[in-house]
CSV table of C-alpha atoms and ligand atoms in Angstrom, one decimal:
chain,number,residue,atom,x,y,z
F,66,MET,CA,6.1,-14.8,16.4
F,67,ILE,CA,3.0,-13.0,15.2
F,68,ILE,CA,0.9,-15.7,16.9
F,69,ALA,CA,2.5,-15.0,20.2
F,70,ALA,CA,1.9,-11.3,19.8
F,71,ASN,CA,-1.7,-11.9,18.8
F,72,ILE,CA,-2.4,-14.0,21.9
F,73,ARG,CA,-0.7,-11.4,24.1
F,74,LYS,CA,-2.7,-8.6,22.6
F,75,ILE,CA,-6.0,-10.5,23.1
F,76,LYS,CA,-5.2,-11.5,26.6
F,77,GLN,CA,-4.5,-7.8,27.4
F,78,GLN,CA,-7.9,-6.9,26.0
F,79,ILE,CA,-10.0,-9.5,27.8
F,80,PRO,CA,-10.7,-9.6,31.6
F,81,LYS,CA,-9.0,-12.2,33.7
F,82,HIS,CA,-12.1,-14.2,34.3
F,83,VAL,CA,-12.6,-14.8,30.5
F,84,GLN,CA,-11.1,-17.9,29.1
F,85,LEU,CA,-9.5,-17.7,25.7
F,86,VAL,CA,-9.9,-20.8,23.5
F,87,ALA,CA,-7.6,-20.7,20.4
F,88,VAL,CA,-9.6,-22.0,17.5
F,89,SER,CA,-7.0,-23.9,15.4
F,90,LYS,CA,-9.2,-25.6,12.8
F,91,THR,CA,-7.4,-25.9,9.4
F,92,LYS,CA,-4.1,-24.7,10.9
F,93,PRO,CA,-1.0,-27.0,11.0
F,94,VAL,CA,0.4,-28.3,14.3
F,95,GLU,CA,3.5,-26.0,13.9
F,96,LEU,CA,1.3,-23.0,14.4
F,97,LEU,CA,-0.6,-24.6,17.3
F,98,MET,CA,2.8,-25.2,18.9
F,99,GLU,CA,3.7,-21.5,18.4
F,100,ALA,CA,0.5,-20.7,20.4
F,101,TYR,CA,1.4,-23.3,23.0
F,102,HIS,CA,4.9,-21.8,23.5
F,103,ALA,CA,3.2,-18.5,24.1
F,104,GLY,CA,1.3,-20.1,27.0
F,105,GLN,CA,-1.9,-21.1,25.2
F,106,ARG,CA,-3.3,-24.4,26.5
F,107,ALA,CA,-7.0,-24.4,25.4
F,108,PHE,CA,-7.5,-25.3,21.7
F,109,GLY,CA,-10.8,-25.6,19.8
F,110,GLU,CA,-11.4,-27.7,16.8
F,111,ASN,CA,-14.7,-28.2,14.9
F,112,ARG,CA,-14.1,-31.6,13.3
F,113,VAL,CA,-13.4,-34.8,15.1
F,114,GLN,CA,-11.0,-36.2,12.4
F,115,GLU,CA,-8.8,-33.1,12.5
F,116,LEU,CA,-8.8,-33.1,16.3
F,117,LEU,CA,-7.7,-36.7,16.4
F,118,THR,CA,-4.9,-36.0,14.0
F,119,LYS,CA,-3.5,-33.1,16.0
F,120,GLN,CA,-4.1,-34.4,19.6
F,121,PRO,CA,-1.3,-37.0,19.6
F,122,LEU,CA,1.2,-34.5,18.2
F,123,MET,CA,0.6,-31.9,20.9
F,124,PRO,CA,1.7,-31.9,24.5
F,125,ASP,CA,-0.5,-33.7,27.1
F,126,ASP,CA,-1.5,-30.6,29.0
F,127,VAL,CA,-3.4,-29.2,26.1
F,128,GLU,CA,-7.1,-28.8,26.8
F,129,TRP,CA,-9.1,-29.8,23.7
F,130,HIS,CA,-12.5,-28.2,23.1
F,131,LEU,CA,-14.8,-29.5,20.4
F,132,ILE,CA,-16.8,-26.6,19.1
F,133,GLY,CA,-18.4,-28.0,15.9
F,134,HIS,CA,-21.3,-30.3,15.2
F,135,LEU,CA,-20.7,-33.7,16.7
F,136,GLN,CA,-22.2,-36.9,15.3
F,137,THR,CA,-23.1,-39.6,17.9
F,138,ASN,CA,-20.9,-42.2,16.2
F,139,LYS,CA,-17.8,-40.1,16.6
F,140,VAL,CA,-18.2,-39.5,20.4
F,141,LYS,CA,-16.2,-42.6,21.3
F,142,TYR,CA,-13.0,-41.3,19.6
F,143,ILE,CA,-12.8,-38.1,21.7
F,144,ALA,CA,-14.4,-39.4,24.9
F,145,PRO,CA,-11.1,-40.5,26.5
F,146,PHE,CA,-9.5,-37.1,26.5
F,147,ILE,CA,-11.8,-34.2,25.5
F,148,HIS,CA,-11.8,-31.3,28.0
F,149,LEU,CA,-15.1,-29.7,26.9
F,150,ILE,CA,-17.7,-30.5,24.2
F,151,GLN,CA,-19.2,-27.1,23.5
F,152,SER,CA,-21.6,-28.2,20.8
F,153,VAL,CA,-24.2,-30.5,22.4
F,154,ASP,CA,-27.4,-29.9,20.4
F,155,SER,CA,-29.6,-33.0,21.1
F,156,LEU,CA,-30.6,-35.4,23.8
F,157,LYS,CA,-29.4,-38.3,21.8
F,158,LEU,CA,-25.9,-36.8,21.6
F,159,LEU,CA,-26.0,-36.1,25.4
F,160,GLU,CA,-26.9,-39.7,26.2
F,161,THR,CA,-24.2,-41.0,23.9
F,162,ILE,CA,-21.6,-38.8,25.6
F,163,ASN,CA,-22.8,-40.0,29.0
F,164,LYS,CA,-22.5,-43.6,27.9
F,165,GLU,CA,-19.0,-43.0,26.5
F,166,GLY,CA,-18.1,-41.2,29.7
F,167,GLU,CA,-19.1,-44.3,31.7
F,168,LYS,CA,-17.0,-46.6,29.5
F,169,ASN,CA,-14.0,-44.3,30.0
F,170,LYS,CA,-14.7,-43.9,33.8
F,171,ARG,CA,-14.8,-40.1,33.6
F,172,VAL,CA,-17.2,-37.2,33.7
F,173,ILE,CA,-17.3,-35.4,30.4
F,174,ASN,CA,-17.9,-31.6,30.5
F,175,VAL,CA,-20.3,-30.3,28.0
F,176,LEU,CA,-22.1,-27.0,27.0
F,177,LEU,CA,-25.5,-27.0,25.4
F,178,GLN,CA,-25.5,-25.2,22.2
F,179,VAL,CA,-28.3,-22.7,21.8
F,180,PHE,CA,-29.5,-21.4,18.5
F,181,ILE,CA,-29.4,-17.6,18.7
F,182,ALA,CA,-28.7,-16.5,15.1
F,183,LYS,CA,-31.1,-15.4,12.4
F,184,GLU,CA,-29.5,-17.8,9.9
F,185,GLU,CA,-30.9,-21.2,9.2
F,186,THR,CA,-27.5,-22.9,8.9
F,187,LYS,CA,-26.3,-22.9,12.5
F,188,PHE,CA,-26.8,-25.9,14.8
F,189,GLY,CA,-28.3,-25.6,18.2
F,190,LEU,CA,-31.3,-26.0,20.4
F,191,ASN,CA,-34.1,-23.4,20.6
F,192,GLU,CA,-35.4,-22.4,24.0
F,193,ASP,CA,-38.2,-25.0,24.0
F,194,GLU,CA,-35.9,-27.8,23.0
F,195,LEU,CA,-33.5,-26.7,25.7
F,196,HIS,CA,-36.2,-27.0,28.3
F,197,GLU,CA,-37.3,-30.4,26.9
F,198,LEU,CA,-33.8,-31.7,27.1
F,199,LEU,CA,-33.3,-30.5,30.7
F,200,ALA,CA,-36.7,-31.9,31.7
F,201,PHE,CA,-35.6,-35.3,30.4
F,202,CYS,CA,-32.3,-35.0,32.4
F,203,LEU,CA,-34.3,-34.3,35.6
F,204,ASN,CA,-36.0,-37.7,35.2
F,205,LYS,CA,-32.9,-39.6,34.1
F,206,PRO,CA,-29.8,-38.2,35.8
F,207,MET,CA,-26.6,-38.8,33.8
F,208,GLN,CA,-23.7,-39.5,36.1
F,209,HIS,CA,-21.0,-39.2,33.4
F,210,ILE,CA,-21.7,-35.8,32.0
F,211,CYS,CA,-21.4,-32.3,33.6
F,212,ILE,CA,-23.6,-29.7,32.0
F,213,CYS,CA,-21.2,-26.7,32.6
F,214,GLY,CA,-23.1,-24.0,30.6
F,215,LEU,CA,-24.2,-22.8,27.3
F,216,MET,CA,-22.7,-21.9,23.9
F,217,GLY,CA,-24.0,-19.8,21.1
F,218,ILE,CA,-22.9,-18.4,17.7
F,219,ALA,CA,-24.3,-15.0,16.7
F,220,THR,CA,-25.4,-14.2,13.2
F,221,ASN,CA,-22.5,-13.5,10.8
F,222,THR,CA,-23.3,-9.8,10.1
F,223,GLU,CA,-21.8,-6.4,10.4
F,224,ASP,CA,-24.8,-5.3,12.3
F,225,LYS,CA,-23.4,-5.0,15.8
F,226,LEU,CA,-26.7,-4.2,17.4
F,227,GLU,CA,-28.2,-7.5,16.1
F,228,ILE,CA,-25.1,-9.4,17.4
F,229,ILE,CA,-25.5,-7.7,20.8
F,230,LYS,CA,-29.2,-8.5,20.9
F,231,GLU,CA,-28.4,-12.2,20.3
F,232,PHE,CA,-25.7,-12.3,23.0
F,233,ASN,CA,-28.0,-10.6,25.5
F,234,TYR,CA,-30.7,-13.2,24.6
F,235,LEU,CA,-28.3,-16.1,25.4
F,236,LYS,CA,-27.2,-14.4,28.6
F,237,SER,CA,-30.8,-14.1,29.7
F,238,ILE,CA,-31.5,-17.8,29.0
F,239,PHE,CA,-28.3,-18.7,30.9
F,240,ASP,CA,-29.3,-16.5,33.9
F,241,ASN,CA,-32.8,-18.0,33.9
F,242,LEU,CA,-31.6,-21.6,33.9
F,243,LYS,CA,-29.1,-20.8,36.6
F,244,SER,CA,-31.7,-19.4,39.0
F,245,ASN,CA,-34.5,-21.8,38.1
F,246,LYS,CA,-35.0,-24.0,41.2
F,247,LYS,CA,-36.5,-26.7,39.0
F,248,TYR,CA,-33.1,-27.5,37.5
F,249,GLU,CA,-30.9,-27.1,40.6
F,250,HIS,CA,-30.1,-30.8,40.8
F,251,ILE,CA,-28.8,-31.1,37.2
F,252,LEU,CA,-27.4,-27.5,36.8
F,253,SER,CA,-25.6,-27.2,40.1
F,254,SER,CA,-24.5,-23.6,40.8
F,255,SER,CA,-21.0,-24.8,41.3
F,256,HIS,CA,-20.7,-26.2,37.8
F,257,PHE,CA,-23.2,-24.4,35.6
F,258,ASN,CA,-20.9,-21.4,35.1
F,259,LEU,CA,-19.7,-21.3,31.5
F,260,LEU,CA,-21.1,-19.0,28.8
F,261,SER,CA,-19.3,-19.5,25.6
F,262,MET,CA,-19.9,-16.7,23.1
F,263,GLY,CA,-17.8,-14.5,20.9
F,264,MET,CA,-15.3,-15.1,18.1
F,265,SER,CA,-12.6,-12.9,16.4
F,266,SER,CA,-15.0,-10.3,15.1
F,267,ASP,CA,-17.3,-10.0,18.1
F,268,TYR,CA,-15.6,-11.2,21.3
F,269,ASP,CA,-15.6,-7.6,22.8
F,270,GLU,CA,-19.4,-7.4,22.5
F,271,ALA,CA,-19.8,-11.0,23.8
F,272,ILE,CA,-17.8,-10.2,26.9
F,273,ASN,CA,-19.8,-7.1,27.5
F,274,SER,CA,-22.9,-9.3,27.3
F,275,GLY,CA,-21.5,-11.7,29.9
F,276,SER,CA,-19.5,-14.3,28.0
F,277,ASN,CA,-16.7,-16.0,30.0
F,278,ILE,CA,-15.3,-18.1,27.2
F,279,VAL,CA,-14.3,-16.7,23.8
F,280,ARG,CA,-13.5,-18.9,20.8
F,281,VAL,CA,-10.9,-17.0,18.7
F,282,GLY,CA,-9.4,-18.3,15.5
F,283,SER,CA,-8.5,-15.9,12.8
F,284,ALA,CA,-7.5,-13.1,15.2
F,285,ILE,CA,-4.8,-15.5,16.5
F,286,PHE,CA,-3.8,-17.6,13.5
F,287,GLY,CA,-4.7,-15.4,10.6
F,288,ASN,CA,-7.4,-15.9,8.0
F,289,ARG,CA,-8.4,-19.4,6.9
C,48,PLP,C1,-14.4,-21.2,13.4
C,48,PLP,C2,-15.1,-21.0,14.7
C,48,PLP,C3,-14.8,-20.0,15.6
C,48,PLP,C4,-13.6,-19.0,15.4
C,48,PLP,O1,-13.9,-18.2,14.3
C,48,PLP,P1,-13.0,-16.9,14.0
C,48,PLP,O2,-13.9,-15.9,13.4
C,48,PLP,O3,-11.9,-17.4,13.2
C,48,PLP,O4,-12.5,-16.4,15.4
C,48,PLP,C5,-15.5,-19.9,16.8
C,48,PLP,N1,-16.5,-20.7,17.0
C,48,PLP,C6,-16.9,-21.7,16.2
C,48,PLP,C7,-18.0,-22.6,16.6
C,48,PLP,C8,-16.2,-21.9,15.0
C,48,PLP,O5,-16.6,-22.9,14.2
């Protein structure tokens, strides 16, 4: 019941327009079901194998988000059902997702992951790579992907000012892309709307900086 209480508390804290993704990595399906019974439908996993193990055991109306680094050879396993791939960090991956979307006769929603942290360990595109990727998409439109927004992970630090700086940086990139006429055909204003930033320790700051999807794990399910 603690999971239901945690979800209720977080939902009370965050504004209505912010979507809560419950990050369930390493947690058993029984705990995911507890969240499901509390009304939670969006779940985030960072590993394809774990997602594939859980997906058939959960109800069909769960929306699965992939939030971890994705290898191109694993795209085919999640392409039939994935709701949102939040961690697209290369053109090669984007093209593979488009191809698998075509095979499955669906449009796959993705976020481009932008590197905003001071650490070397986090995946993501830098600003130049982001523009290179989008320039390529302008010349070769991909019919089976929808670029719905951006995702970023802030530095793992106690320094709130640093974290806020990184969130504001990602928000400024997001706003620039959205208003950049050059990209209007691939980042249509009706679809390019999602800004995924904020986890258990920093979702408050992220929302203040403009996030509208938060990915919350330990504050719902407890420490891993
Ligand atoms: C694990 C993870 C989260 C959730 O982290 P918590 O601190 O447990 O909320 C969010 N985003 C990504 C990309 C993750 O890998």
